[in-house]
Amino acid sequence: MSLMKYTAIELGKMIASGEISAVEAAGDCLEAIRKNEPDINAFVTVCDEQSVLKKAEEVQKKINSGELLSPIAGVPVAIKDNMCTADILTTCSSRILSNFIPPYTATAVECLESAGAVIVGKTNMDEFAMGSTTETSFYGATKNPHDKTRVPGGSSGGSAAAVAAGEVTFALGSDTGGSIRQPASHCGVVGIKPTYGTVSRYGLVAYGSSLDQIGPIAKDVSDCAAILEIISSYDTKDSTSFKRDDTDFTTALKNDVNGLKIGIPGDYFGTGLDSEVKKALLDAADVLKSRGAELEYFDLSLTEFAVPAYYIIASAEASSNLSRFDGVKYGYRTGEYENLHQMYKKTRSEGFGTEVKRRIMLGSFVLSSGYYDAYYLKALKAKNLIKQAFDKAFGKYDLIIGPVSPSTAPELGTSLDDPVKMYLGDIYTVAANLIGLPAISVPCGRDSKGLPVGMMLTGKCFDEKTVIRAAYTYEQETQI
Amino acid sequence: MKQYETVIGLEVHVELATKTKIFCGCSTRFGGEVNTHTCPVCTGMPGALPVLNKKVVEYAIAVGLATNCEINRNCRFDRKNYFYPDNPQDYQISQLYEPVCLNGHVDITVNGTGKSVGIHEIHMEEDAGKLIHEENGSMSLIDFNRSGVPLIEIVSEPDMRSAEEVISYLEKLRTTIQYLGASDCKLQEGSMRADVNLSVREEGSLVLGTRTEMKNLNSFKAISRAIDAERNRQIRIIESGKRVVQETRRWDDNKEESYSMRSKEDAQDYRYFPDPDLPGIFISQEWIDAIKADEPEFKTAKMARYAKEYGIPESDADIITDSRHMADIFEETVKLCGQPKKAANWLMVDTIRLLKENSMDPEDIRFSPENLAKLIKLNMSGTINSSVAKEVFEKMFDGDMDPESYVKEHGLAQENDEDALKATVQKVIDENPRSVEDYRNGKEKAIGFLVGQTMKAMQGKANPGIVNKILKELL
Ligand SMILES: [Zn+2]
């Protein structure tokens, strides 16, 4: 059996105890990747074997000398390809960055490296994190390990699939509108998006700057808590980073939801939600109730505004964030051009895929003079109303329980033709990004096709601990 | 013939004197090797994020307070989106919606008449990099050393009516900002840049004419010439029955004419929106108070004090206080030697002359007040005469040095001893019988020649007063 079947913490313990070495773990991981990649395509870049093994050896030395004590010392990890890694190709799954090797490493990745995690590769994603299926990647679609005719979700589909397929024990993803939680849900793994400002965005190639957060994707809640604890940092290089002294998330791994007040937004469970997903969720809610949580239905309202507000704000920010990919300084540049304007035009036409172009155009439109007030400012107003609705809900409840996605993983090739329908699939996840709330996706059973269903637990800002505690309790109660 | 009124507003960019850039830790020093003062942030690398340099806000607030602005307690940055290779992110971080300072004014005096020029706003922003074009046109290269250097843009109301008013306004701004230490404000080097918005209208009309924006103005003289030329150009257009086109024009100071850069139709939509990477800046009253408390004594106050404390005439004080650096040297020197008039004279006459000869600014003065005070004392005590003092001063101006040791090392101390001088004077009298006779025949001027000959014989080191006295005695 591959060592990648273990959780990150289990593997970390085996390495710490000397049962296996970091080099063995890395070798085993690379072997698992080699075996699975032809079917899954979870990676854009698998790091060179020699350099991975050398890195693992260095880590092992530090473990031996007692210098490295972290629970993931020596554990291999995969990083979503929108986080900069010095000397390792970082493409955002786009042609326009197909030759980009960053001169520096993202802070979150640095946190993992100082904890002794060994980077084995960069995972596939929707181009610039724009998409919910990992099909918009320049490097081809990633397949869902549970059913290879289906998508893994997105945009962190590569990270979720790599964990689910046992190619790595854990991975980093990023979540702008559900991009950690939704693929975690579709792949039957756990993913958490922390409160905005908890994990540094320095080195994360920006999509929607006010929405983006990095988070872990792993096999269970314990891993997620431990990894989140490691990558959380107050970073002076990120002005939106928040100074917190409560990031000891593993202390929340308690099997106890007694007296916890959980709200169920009735409007999340109406039309549009697949009936099998609904049933799985309500069963999961019952488990929490049986452990002493108090469940209550309420009306969150405003849900219909979340998706349009999100797509306006995210696209507006993206249209500006992606301007820098212009062929001048790095990345892809078109072969032939007669002047600067043509160079820009051809480079960007050839370098970006359809979905990215669509969102750049959408974002440029909503920011243009004459439309700014009607779209961008209105979206900000909607965001404020949604925040008020959540503030009100959190006045009554400790947590909100809901679906991650209206359905389980769709078949490959069925989503991109109808972008509006695809966007509406984000209906349950985007609010957490608009407001900055922490939210987790935990597997809660399967549908009749055997596809995983995820449950989303959303907490108050800075209250990851309650989210983790409830998710952990559910996981413990449903373990076979 | 119709009478026209010129209506002028200015957009002045000032490069702030911070050690590091506005959003990263790179040096702002001028003239480094190409692309050495750069990092992922100021070269627009994917994933890099801006972090605001607080000193930039402090300087902006200081300039705002000195120009009577309201300080926007909740200011924030916006992105100005446009594609150009010198702009690494393809957006400039600037302020549109909530600039740091608003609604100020600067008081100027032109030909004895006072006037208040309104300040619409002051905002903070980052400078761009610099394009270097290969001479054969085959390639353009980019130097990002300037990228992210902090600027403030001071936007005036269209309150000025002549080139004189514009220059007076700019001089006032420049002195104020230099006094604050917020910038050296050098037009030639581009640390102060002024774009002129100008329109003309018939005298008495209340409606503003169509304005043009003039760029590339690198000196006060160029600004004056450009204003006059643009005023005349617009009047000619109107007189010929055509319409002035709203456009941006570029001034060519060699040809003394401007040409169109882009018209309003080509104006880009910058799609401004709040920069999500930079949270709003809350400016507390305490912060404002602390900056206010640090405010230096400005030019006008200094001039009044110099007249009162030192009896320095206004016209002299005006020159000395033009530069805070010079005013500082003056005050320090006076403190050390107690000779305000002498100190003022060295600065106003000799220093200004040398600055002009070397095309330098007062900010470039290198000699220390200690050494100027010593020089004044050496001269006053009669150790050196005035012509030697001038010579020593020129050396001090070139590179600061101690005049006492210089005089000693070069044996420049003058001969004040009458007995020692008598022999030389006698020798001069003996060698110049004609001049002696002229003098005795009532030609007073002849004594000047004899003094000169004595000085020459003493290699300039004699005390001319004593030489004069001895000559008169002996003749
Ligand atoms: Zn820099």
CSV table of C-alpha atoms in Angstrom, one decimal, chain B residues 76-438:
chain,number,residue,atom,x,y,z
B,76,ARG,CA,-7.6,55.4,0.2
B,77,PHE,CA,-5.8,54.3,-2.9
B,78,ASP,CA,-7.4,53.5,-6.3
B,79,ARG,CA,-6.1,51.8,-9.3
B,80,LYS,CA,-5.7,53.7,-12.6
B,81,ASN,CA,-5.8,51.1,-15.3
B,82,TYR,CA,-3.8,51.7,-18.5
B,83,PHE,CA,-1.4,49.7,-20.6
B,84,TYR,CA,2.1,51.0,-21.1
B,85,PRO,CA,5.4,49.2,-20.7
B,86,ASP,CA,6.8,51.6,-18.1
B,87,ASN,CA,3.9,50.7,-15.9
B,88,PRO,CA,4.7,47.2,-14.7
B,89,GLN,CA,1.3,46.3,-13.3
B,90,ASP,CA,-0.4,48.0,-16.2
B,91,TYR,CA,-2.2,50.0,-13.5
B,92,GLN,CA,-0.9,52.9,-11.5
B,93,ILE,CA,-1.8,53.0,-7.8
B,94,SER,CA,-3.1,56.5,-7.3
B,95,GLN,CA,-6.0,58.3,-5.6
B,96,LEU,CA,-9.2,59.4,-7.3
B,97,TYR,CA,-12.2,58.9,-5.0
B,98,GLU,CA,-10.7,59.7,-1.6
B,99,PRO,CA,-7.5,61.8,-2.0
B,100,VAL,CA,-5.5,62.6,1.1
B,101,CYS,CA,-5.9,66.5,1.1
B,102,LEU,CA,-8.8,68.7,-0.1
B,103,ASN,CA,-9.8,72.3,-0.5
B,104,GLY,CA,-6.7,74.2,0.3
B,105,HIS,CA,-5.1,77.5,-0.9
B,106,VAL,CA,-1.8,79.1,-1.4
B,107,ASP,CA,-1.4,82.9,-1.0
B,108,ILE,CA,0.8,84.6,-3.5
B,109,THR,CA,1.9,88.2,-4.2
B,110,VAL,CA,2.4,89.4,-7.7
B,111,ASN,CA,3.5,93.0,-8.3
B,112,GLY,CA,2.5,93.9,-4.8
B,113,THR,CA,-1.0,92.5,-5.2
B,114,GLY,CA,-2.0,89.6,-3.0
B,115,LYS,CA,-4.0,86.6,-4.3
B,116,SER,CA,-5.2,83.3,-3.1
B,117,VAL,CA,-4.9,80.3,-5.4
B,118,GLY,CA,-7.2,77.4,-4.5
B,119,ILE,CA,-5.9,73.8,-4.1
B,120,HIS,CA,-8.6,71.4,-5.3
B,121,GLU,CA,-6.8,68.3,-3.9
B,122,ILE,CA,-3.5,66.6,-3.2
B,123,HIS,CA,-3.2,63.0,-3.9
B,124,MET,CA,-0.5,60.3,-3.5
B,125,GLU,CA,0.6,58.0,-6.3
B,126,GLU,CA,3.5,56.0,-7.6
B,127,ASP,CA,5.9,57.0,-10.4
B,128,ALA,CA,6.4,54.8,-13.5
B,129,GLY,CA,9.6,53.2,-14.8
B,130,LYS,CA,11.7,54.7,-17.7
B,131,LEU,CA,11.7,53.6,-21.3
B,132,ILE,CA,15.1,53.6,-23.0
B,133,HIS,CA,14.8,53.4,-26.8
B,134,GLU,CA,17.6,52.0,-28.8
B,135,GLU,CA,18.9,54.6,-31.3
B,136,ASN,CA,18.2,52.5,-34.4
B,137,GLY,CA,14.6,52.0,-33.2
B,138,SER,CA,15.0,48.2,-33.1
B,139,MET,CA,14.3,47.8,-29.4
B,140,SER,CA,13.0,49.5,-26.3
B,141,LEU,CA,14.3,48.7,-22.8
B,142,ILE,CA,12.8,49.4,-19.4
B,143,ASP,CA,14.5,50.6,-16.3
B,144,PHE,CA,12.2,50.1,-13.3
B,145,ASN,CA,14.4,52.0,-10.8
B,146,ARG,CA,11.9,54.9,-10.8
B,147,SER,CA,8.9,52.6,-10.7
B,148,GLY,CA,7.2,53.1,-7.3
B,149,VAL,CA,9.0,56.3,-6.4
B,150,PRO,CA,6.4,58.2,-4.3
B,151,LEU,CA,4.8,61.3,-5.8
B,152,ILE,CA,2.1,63.7,-4.7
B,153,GLU,CA,0.0,65.5,-7.3
B,154,ILE,CA,-1.1,69.0,-6.2
B,155,VAL,CA,-4.1,70.0,-8.3
B,156,SER,CA,-4.9,73.7,-8.2
B,157,GLU,CA,-8.2,75.4,-9.0
B,158,PRO,CA,-8.2,77.4,-12.3
B,159,ASP,CA,-7.4,80.6,-10.3
B,160,MET,CA,-4.4,81.9,-12.1
B,161,ARG,CA,-4.5,84.6,-14.9
B,162,SER,CA,-0.9,85.1,-16.0
B,163,ALA,CA,2.5,83.5,-16.2
B,164,GLU,CA,3.6,85.7,-13.4
B,165,GLU,CA,1.0,84.3,-11.1
B,166,VAL,CA,1.8,80.8,-12.1
B,167,ILE,CA,5.5,81.3,-11.4
B,168,SER,CA,4.7,83.0,-8.1
B,169,TYR,CA,2.5,80.1,-7.1
B,170,LEU,CA,5.1,77.5,-8.1
B,171,GLU,CA,7.8,79.3,-6.3
B,172,LYS,CA,5.7,79.4,-3.2
B,173,LEU,CA,4.9,75.7,-3.4
B,174,ARG,CA,8.5,74.9,-4.1
B,175,THR,CA,9.8,76.8,-1.1
B,176,THR,CA,7.1,75.5,1.2
B,177,ILE,CA,7.8,71.9,0.2
B,178,GLN,CA,11.5,72.3,0.4
B,179,TYR,CA,11.1,73.8,3.9
B,180,LEU,CA,9.1,70.7,4.9
B,181,GLY,CA,12.0,68.6,3.6
B,182,ALA,CA,9.3,66.7,1.6
B,183,SER,CA,11.1,67.1,-1.7
B,184,ASP,CA,14.0,68.9,-3.3
B,185,CYS,CA,11.6,70.1,-6.0
B,186,LYS,CA,14.1,70.3,-8.9
B,187,LEU,CA,12.3,71.0,-12.1
B,188,GLN,CA,15.3,70.1,-14.3
B,189,GLU,CA,15.7,66.7,-12.7
B,190,GLY,CA,12.0,66.1,-12.7
B,191,SER,CA,11.4,66.0,-9.0
B,192,MET,CA,8.9,68.8,-9.5
B,193,ARG,CA,6.8,68.7,-12.7
B,194,ALA,CA,4.1,71.1,-13.7
B,195,ASP,CA,1.4,70.5,-16.3
B,196,VAL,CA,-0.4,73.6,-17.3
B,197,ASN,CA,-4.2,73.6,-18.0
B,198,LEU,CA,-5.0,76.8,-19.9
B,199,SER,CA,-8.0,78.4,-21.6
B,200,VAL,CA,-8.8,81.9,-22.8
B,201,ARG,CA,-12.1,83.7,-22.7
B,202,GLU,CA,-13.3,87.2,-23.6
B,203,GLU,CA,-12.7,89.6,-20.8
B,204,GLY,CA,-15.9,89.7,-18.7
B,205,SER,CA,-17.1,86.3,-19.8
B,206,LEU,CA,-18.1,84.0,-17.0
B,207,VAL,CA,-18.0,80.8,-19.1
B,208,LEU,CA,-14.7,79.0,-19.2
B,209,GLY,CA,-13.2,78.4,-22.6
B,210,THR,CA,-12.0,75.0,-23.9
B,211,ARG,CA,-8.7,74.2,-22.2
B,212,THR,CA,-5.6,72.4,-23.2
B,213,GLU,CA,-3.1,70.6,-21.0
B,214,MET,CA,0.6,71.4,-21.6
B,215,LYS,CA,3.2,68.9,-20.7
B,216,ASN,CA,7.0,68.6,-20.7
B,217,LEU,CA,7.8,71.9,-18.9
B,218,ASN,CA,11.2,71.6,-17.4
B,219,SER,CA,11.9,75.1,-16.0
B,220,PHE,CA,10.1,78.2,-14.8
B,221,LYS,CA,11.3,79.9,-18.0
B,222,ALA,CA,9.8,77.2,-20.2
B,223,ILE,CA,6.6,77.4,-18.2
B,224,SER,CA,6.4,81.2,-18.8
B,225,ARG,CA,7.1,80.9,-22.5
B,226,ALA,CA,4.7,78.0,-22.9
B,227,ILE,CA,1.9,79.9,-21.2
B,228,ASP,CA,2.4,83.0,-23.4
B,229,ALA,CA,2.7,80.8,-26.6
B,230,GLU,CA,-0.4,78.8,-25.7
B,231,ARG,CA,-2.4,81.9,-24.8
B,232,ASN,CA,-1.5,83.4,-28.2
B,233,ARG,CA,-2.2,80.2,-30.1
B,234,GLN,CA,-5.7,79.9,-28.6
B,235,ILE,CA,-6.5,83.5,-29.2
B,236,ARG,CA,-5.4,83.1,-32.9
B,237,ILE,CA,-7.7,80.1,-33.2
B,238,ILE,CA,-10.6,82.0,-31.8
B,239,GLU,CA,-10.0,85.1,-33.8
B,240,SER,CA,-9.9,83.1,-37.0
B,241,GLY,CA,-13.3,81.8,-36.1
B,242,LYS,CA,-12.2,78.2,-35.2
B,243,ARG,CA,-12.6,76.3,-32.0
B,244,VAL,CA,-9.9,75.3,-29.5
B,245,VAL,CA,-9.7,71.6,-29.3
B,246,GLN,CA,-9.5,70.0,-25.9
B,247,GLU,CA,-6.2,68.1,-26.0
B,248,THR,CA,-2.9,67.4,-24.3
B,249,ARG,CA,0.0,69.2,-25.9
B,250,ARG,CA,3.7,68.8,-25.5
B,251,TRP,CA,6.0,71.8,-25.2
B,252,ASP,CA,9.2,72.0,-27.2
B,253,ASP,CA,11.3,74.6,-25.4
B,254,ASN,CA,14.0,74.7,-28.1
B,255,LYS,CA,11.5,75.5,-30.9
B,256,GLU,CA,9.3,77.5,-28.5
B,257,GLU,CA,6.2,75.8,-29.7
B,258,SER,CA,3.9,72.9,-28.7
B,259,TYR,CA,2.3,70.1,-30.6
B,260,SER,CA,-0.7,67.9,-30.0
B,261,MET,CA,-0.1,64.6,-28.1
B,262,ARG,CA,-3.7,63.4,-27.9
B,263,SER,CA,-7.1,64.8,-28.1
B,264,LYS,CA,-10.0,64.2,-25.7
B,265,GLU,CA,-11.5,61.7,-28.1
B,266,ASP,CA,-8.4,59.5,-27.6
B,267,ALA,CA,-8.6,59.9,-23.8
B,268,GLN,CA,-8.5,56.6,-22.1
B,269,ASP,CA,-11.1,55.2,-19.7
B,270,TYR,CA,-8.9,54.5,-16.8
B,271,ARG,CA,-11.5,52.4,-15.0
B,272,TYR,CA,-10.5,53.6,-11.6
B,273,PHE,CA,-11.6,51.5,-8.7
B,274,PRO,CA,-10.4,51.1,-5.1
B,275,ASP,CA,-7.3,49.0,-4.8
B,276,PRO,CA,-8.3,45.9,-3.0
B,277,ASP,CA,-4.7,45.2,-1.9
B,278,LEU,CA,-4.5,48.4,0.2
B,279,PRO,CA,-6.9,48.9,3.1
B,280,GLY,CA,-8.2,52.5,3.6
B,281,ILE,CA,-5.8,54.7,5.6
B,282,PHE,CA,-7.3,56.1,8.8
B,283,ILE,CA,-5.6,59.4,9.7
B,284,SER,CA,-6.1,60.2,13.3
B,285,GLN,CA,-6.2,63.7,14.8
B,286,GLU,CA,-3.2,62.8,16.9
B,287,TRP,CA,-1.2,62.0,13.8
B,288,ILE,CA,-2.2,65.2,12.1
B,289,ASP,CA,-1.3,67.1,15.3
B,290,ALA,CA,2.1,65.5,15.5
B,291,ILE,CA,2.9,66.4,11.9
B,292,LYS,CA,1.7,70.0,12.5
B,293,ALA,CA,3.9,70.2,15.6
B,294,ASP,CA,6.9,69.2,13.5
B,295,GLU,CA,6.2,72.0,11.0
B,296,PRO,CA,9.2,74.3,10.4
B,297,GLU,CA,9.2,78.1,10.5
B,298,PHE,CA,8.3,78.9,6.9
B,299,LYS,CA,9.8,81.6,4.6
B,300,THR,CA,7.3,84.4,5.4
B,301,ALA,CA,7.8,84.1,9.2
B,302,LYS,CA,11.5,83.9,8.8
B,303,MET,CA,11.7,87.1,6.7
B,304,ALA,CA,9.8,89.0,9.4
B,305,ARG,CA,12.0,87.6,12.1
B,306,TYR,CA,15.2,88.4,10.3
B,307,ALA,CA,14.1,92.0,9.9
B,308,LYS,CA,13.2,92.2,13.6
B,309,GLU,CA,16.0,90.3,15.2
B,310,TYR,CA,18.9,91.0,12.8
B,311,GLY,CA,17.9,94.2,11.0
B,312,ILE,CA,18.2,92.4,7.7
B,313,PRO,CA,16.3,94.3,4.9
B,314,GLU,CA,13.4,92.4,3.4
B,315,SER,CA,14.9,92.1,0.0
B,316,ASP,CA,18.0,90.4,1.4
B,317,ALA,CA,16.0,88.2,3.7
B,318,ASP,CA,13.9,87.2,0.7
B,319,ILE,CA,16.9,85.9,-1.1
B,320,ILE,CA,18.4,84.1,1.9
B,321,THR,CA,15.1,82.5,2.9
B,322,ASP,CA,14.4,81.3,-0.6
B,323,SER,CA,16.1,78.1,0.4
B,324,ARG,CA,15.6,76.5,3.8
B,325,HIS,CA,19.2,75.2,3.6
B,326,MET,CA,20.5,78.6,3.1
B,327,ALA,CA,18.4,80.1,5.8
B,328,ASP,CA,19.6,77.3,8.1
B,329,ILE,CA,23.3,78.1,7.3
B,330,PHE,CA,22.6,81.8,7.9
B,331,GLU,CA,21.0,81.3,11.3
B,332,GLU,CA,23.6,78.9,12.4
B,333,THR,CA,26.4,81.1,11.3
B,334,VAL,CA,24.9,84.1,13.0
B,335,LYS,CA,24.6,82.1,16.2
B,336,LEU,CA,28.4,81.2,16.0
B,337,CYS,CA,29.8,84.6,15.0
B,338,GLY,CA,27.2,87.1,16.0
B,339,GLN,CA,27.5,89.0,12.6
B,340,PRO,CA,24.1,88.8,10.8
B,341,LYS,CA,25.0,91.5,8.2
B,342,LYS,CA,28.3,89.9,7.3
B,343,ALA,CA,26.8,86.4,7.2
B,344,ALA,CA,23.9,87.7,5.0
B,345,ASN,CA,26.4,89.4,2.7
B,346,TRP,CA,28.5,86.2,2.2
B,347,LEU,CA,25.3,84.3,1.3
B,348,MET,CA,23.5,86.9,-0.8
B,349,VAL,CA,26.4,88.1,-2.8
B,350,ASP,CA,29.3,85.6,-3.0
B,351,THR,CA,27.3,82.4,-2.5
B,352,ILE,CA,24.5,83.4,-5.0
B,353,ARG,CA,27.2,84.4,-7.6
B,354,LEU,CA,29.1,81.1,-7.2
B,355,LEU,CA,25.8,79.1,-7.4
B,356,LYS,CA,24.9,80.8,-10.6
B,357,GLU,CA,28.4,80.4,-12.1
B,358,ASN,CA,28.3,76.7,-11.3
B,359,SER,CA,24.6,76.3,-12.2
B,360,MET,CA,23.8,75.0,-8.7
B,361,ASP,CA,20.9,75.3,-6.4
B,362,PRO,CA,21.1,76.7,-2.8
B,363,GLU,CA,20.4,73.1,-1.7
B,364,ASP,CA,23.8,72.1,-3.1
B,365,ILE,CA,25.7,74.4,-0.8
B,366,ARG,CA,28.3,72.3,0.9
B,367,PHE,CA,30.2,74.6,3.3
B,368,SER,CA,29.3,74.4,7.0
B,369,PRO,CA,28.1,77.3,9.1
B,370,GLU,CA,31.0,76.6,11.5
B,371,ASN,CA,33.5,77.4,8.7
B,372,LEU,CA,31.6,80.4,7.4
B,373,ALA,CA,31.6,81.8,11.0
B,374,LYS,CA,35.3,81.2,11.3
B,375,LEU,CA,35.9,83.0,8.0
B,376,ILE,CA,33.9,86.0,9.1
B,377,LYS,CA,35.9,86.1,12.3
B,378,LEU,CA,39.2,85.8,10.5
B,379,ASN,CA,38.3,88.7,8.4
B,380,MET,CA,36.8,90.8,11.2
B,381,SER,CA,39.9,90.3,13.3
B,382,GLY,CA,42.1,91.5,10.5
B,383,THR,CA,43.9,88.1,10.2
B,384,ILE,CA,43.0,88.1,6.5
B,385,ASN,CA,41.9,90.9,4.3
B,386,SER,CA,38.8,90.9,2.3
B,387,SER,CA,40.3,89.8,-1.0
B,388,VAL,CA,42.0,86.9,0.7
B,389,ALA,CA,38.7,86.1,2.5
B,390,LYS,CA,37.0,85.9,-0.9
B,391,GLU,CA,39.7,83.6,-2.2
B,392,VAL,CA,39.4,81.3,0.8
B,393,PHE,CA,35.6,81.4,0.5
B,394,GLU,CA,35.7,80.2,-3.0
B,395,LYS,CA,37.8,77.2,-1.8
B,396,MET,CA,35.2,76.6,0.9
B,397,PHE,CA,32.5,76.8,-1.6
B,398,ASP,CA,34.2,74.1,-3.8
B,399,GLY,CA,34.6,71.7,-0.9
B,400,ASP,CA,34.0,72.6,2.7
B,401,MET,CA,37.2,73.1,4.7
B,402,ASP,CA,38.4,74.8,7.8
B,403,PRO,CA,39.5,78.4,6.8
B,404,GLU,CA,41.7,78.7,9.9
B,405,SER,CA,44.0,75.8,9.0
B,406,TYR,CA,43.8,76.7,5.3
B,407,VAL,CA,45.0,80.3,6.0
B,408,LYS,CA,47.8,78.9,8.2
B,409,GLU,CA,48.9,76.2,5.7
B,410,HIS,CA,49.0,78.6,2.8
B,411,GLY,CA,50.5,81.5,4.8
B,412,LEU,CA,47.7,83.8,3.9
B,413,ALA,CA,47.5,85.7,7.2
B,414,GLN,CA,48.0,89.4,6.4
B,415,GLU,CA,50.8,91.6,7.8
B,416,ASN,CA,49.3,93.9,10.3
B,417,ASP,CA,52.6,95.0,11.9
B,418,GLU,CA,53.4,98.6,10.9
B,419,ASP,CA,57.1,98.3,11.4
B,420,ALA,CA,57.2,95.2,9.3
B,421,LEU,CA,55.3,96.9,6.5
B,422,LYS,CA,57.2,100.1,6.6
B,423,ALA,CA,60.2,98.7,4.8
B,424,THR,CA,58.1,97.4,1.9
B,425,VAL,CA,56.1,100.7,1.6
B,426,GLN,CA,59.3,102.7,1.6
B,427,LYS,CA,60.6,100.4,-1.2
B,428,VAL,CA,57.5,101.0,-3.2
B,429,ILE,CA,57.8,104.8,-2.7
B,430,ASP,CA,61.4,104.7,-3.9
B,431,GLU,CA,60.5,102.6,-7.0
B,432,ASN,CA,57.6,104.8,-8.1
B,433,PRO,CA,58.7,108.4,-8.0
B,434,ARG,CA,56.2,109.5,-10.6
B,435,SER,CA,53.2,108.3,-8.6
B,436,VAL,CA,54.7,109.9,-5.5
B,437,GLU,CA,54.9,113.1,-7.3
B,438,ASP,CA,51.4,112.9,-8.7
